[in-house]
């Protein structure tokens, strides 16, 4: 059964979809403590993803370890090994904005990268960038955008409070 991009764009698909429900090239979002790890489905229960350069299957703290080393390995592993005990869902969230590449092309490109060491940067070359580039031909990370927007809003709020504090102090001095 083909899923509708409309349903996927809203992220209303159930968490823990059965392997049989997954389609080649699906983006899978894994909810880990403090961040989401992203993988791409390549069939037969396997995914391709960025993981720390180690021999540990599933690499539970993949993004964290890659951040510390600025390196990541492209790995093909069983989805359930990568997920571990975390929740996951299919999240082809950009299908409305960017048409997905053909599934066969996505899988072929992903599997050709397996075993390669890649540069890893949280803000520009992370696991979400990696899988969205494979699916859409465009590297995007909403996770990074959301953090940067949050930091910017917090910074503006602090700046506004600082200016308010300066104004209050000036007024007090003028009234004395």
PDB file of N, CA and C in Angstrom, residues 5 9 26 33 36 69 71 94 102 119 133 139 151 153 158 168:
ATOM      1  N   UNK A   5       1.999  11.329   0.580  1.00  0.00           N
ATOM      2  CA  UNK A   5       2.931  12.349   1.056  1.00  0.00           C
ATOM      3  C   UNK A   5       2.271  13.290   2.063  1.00  0.00           C
ATOM      4  N   UNK A   9       3.972  14.102   5.553  1.00  0.00           N
ATOM      5  CA  UNK A   9       4.442  15.460   5.812  1.00  0.00           C
ATOM      6  C   UNK A   9       4.009  15.927   7.202  1.00  0.00           C
ATOM      7  N   UNK A  26      12.737   5.083   2.207  1.00  0.00           N
ATOM      8  CA  UNK A  26      12.084   5.794   3.306  1.00  0.00           C
ATOM      9  C   UNK A  26      13.119   6.393   4.247  1.00  0.00           C
ATOM     10  N   UNK A  33      17.841  10.140  23.100  1.00  0.00           N
ATOM     11  CA  UNK A  33      17.837  11.154  24.153  1.00  0.00           C
ATOM     12  C   UNK A  33      18.508  12.435  23.663  1.00  0.00           C
ATOM     13  N   UNK A  36      17.535  13.384  17.307  1.00  0.00           N
ATOM     14  CA  UNK A  36      17.002  12.330  16.450  1.00  0.00           C
ATOM     15  C   UNK A  36      18.129  11.848  15.534  1.00  0.00           C
ATOM     16  N   UNK A  69      34.611  13.150  16.979  1.00  0.00           N
ATOM     17  CA  UNK A  69      35.726  12.802  16.088  1.00  0.00           C
ATOM     18  C   UNK A  69      35.703  13.559  14.767  1.00  0.00           C
ATOM     19  N   UNK A  71      34.262  12.634  12.286  1.00  0.00           N
ATOM     20  CA  UNK A  71      34.280  11.592  11.261  1.00  0.00           C
ATOM     21  C   UNK A  71      33.092  10.676  11.463  1.00  0.00           C
ATOM     22  N   UNK A  94       9.853  15.896   3.567  1.00  0.00           N
ATOM     23  CA  UNK A  94      10.054  16.892   2.508  1.00  0.00           C
ATOM     24  C   UNK A  94       9.475  16.440   1.163  1.00  0.00           C
ATOM     25  N   UNK A 102      14.022   8.306  -7.661  1.00  0.00           N
ATOM     26  CA  UNK A 102      13.503   6.930  -7.772  1.00  0.00           C
ATOM     27  C   UNK A 102      14.127   6.027  -6.699  1.00  0.00           C
ATOM     28  N   UNK A 119      33.303  13.166   6.424  1.00  0.00           N
ATOM     29  CA  UNK A 119      33.385  14.265   7.373  1.00  0.00           C
ATOM     30  C   UNK A 119      32.034  14.384   8.068  1.00  0.00           C
ATOM     31  N   UNK A 133      19.879  14.073   1.455  1.00  0.00           N
ATOM     32  CA  UNK A 133      20.563  14.197   0.159  1.00  0.00           C
ATOM     33  C   UNK A 133      20.370  12.939  -0.680  1.00  0.00           C
ATOM     34  N   UNK A 139      20.626  18.267   0.653  1.00  0.00           N
ATOM     35  CA  UNK A 139      20.998  18.010   2.048  1.00  0.00           C
ATOM     36  C   UNK A 139      20.313  19.039   2.951  1.00  0.00           C
ATOM     37  N   UNK A 151      18.158  29.235  19.407  1.00  0.00           N
ATOM     38  CA  UNK A 151      19.278  29.993  19.972  1.00  0.00           C
ATOM     39  C   UNK A 151      19.158  31.466  19.594  1.00  0.00           C
ATOM     40  N   UNK A 153      16.389  33.172  18.854  1.00  0.00           N
ATOM     41  CA  UNK A 153      15.278  33.768  19.590  1.00  0.00           C
ATOM     42  C   UNK A 153      15.688  34.018  21.046  1.00  0.00           C
ATOM     43  N   UNK A 158      17.396  37.751  25.326  1.00  0.00           N
ATOM     44  CA  UNK A 158      18.383  38.217  26.310  1.00  0.00           C
ATOM     45  C   UNK A 158      18.848  39.632  25.992  1.00  0.00           C
ATOM     46  N   UNK A 168      16.089  51.039  32.385  1.00  0.00           N
ATOM     47  CA  UNK A 168      15.599  51.204  33.763  1.00  0.00           C
ATOM     48  C   UNK A 168      16.670  51.879  34.615  1.00  0.00           C
TER      49      UNK A 168
END
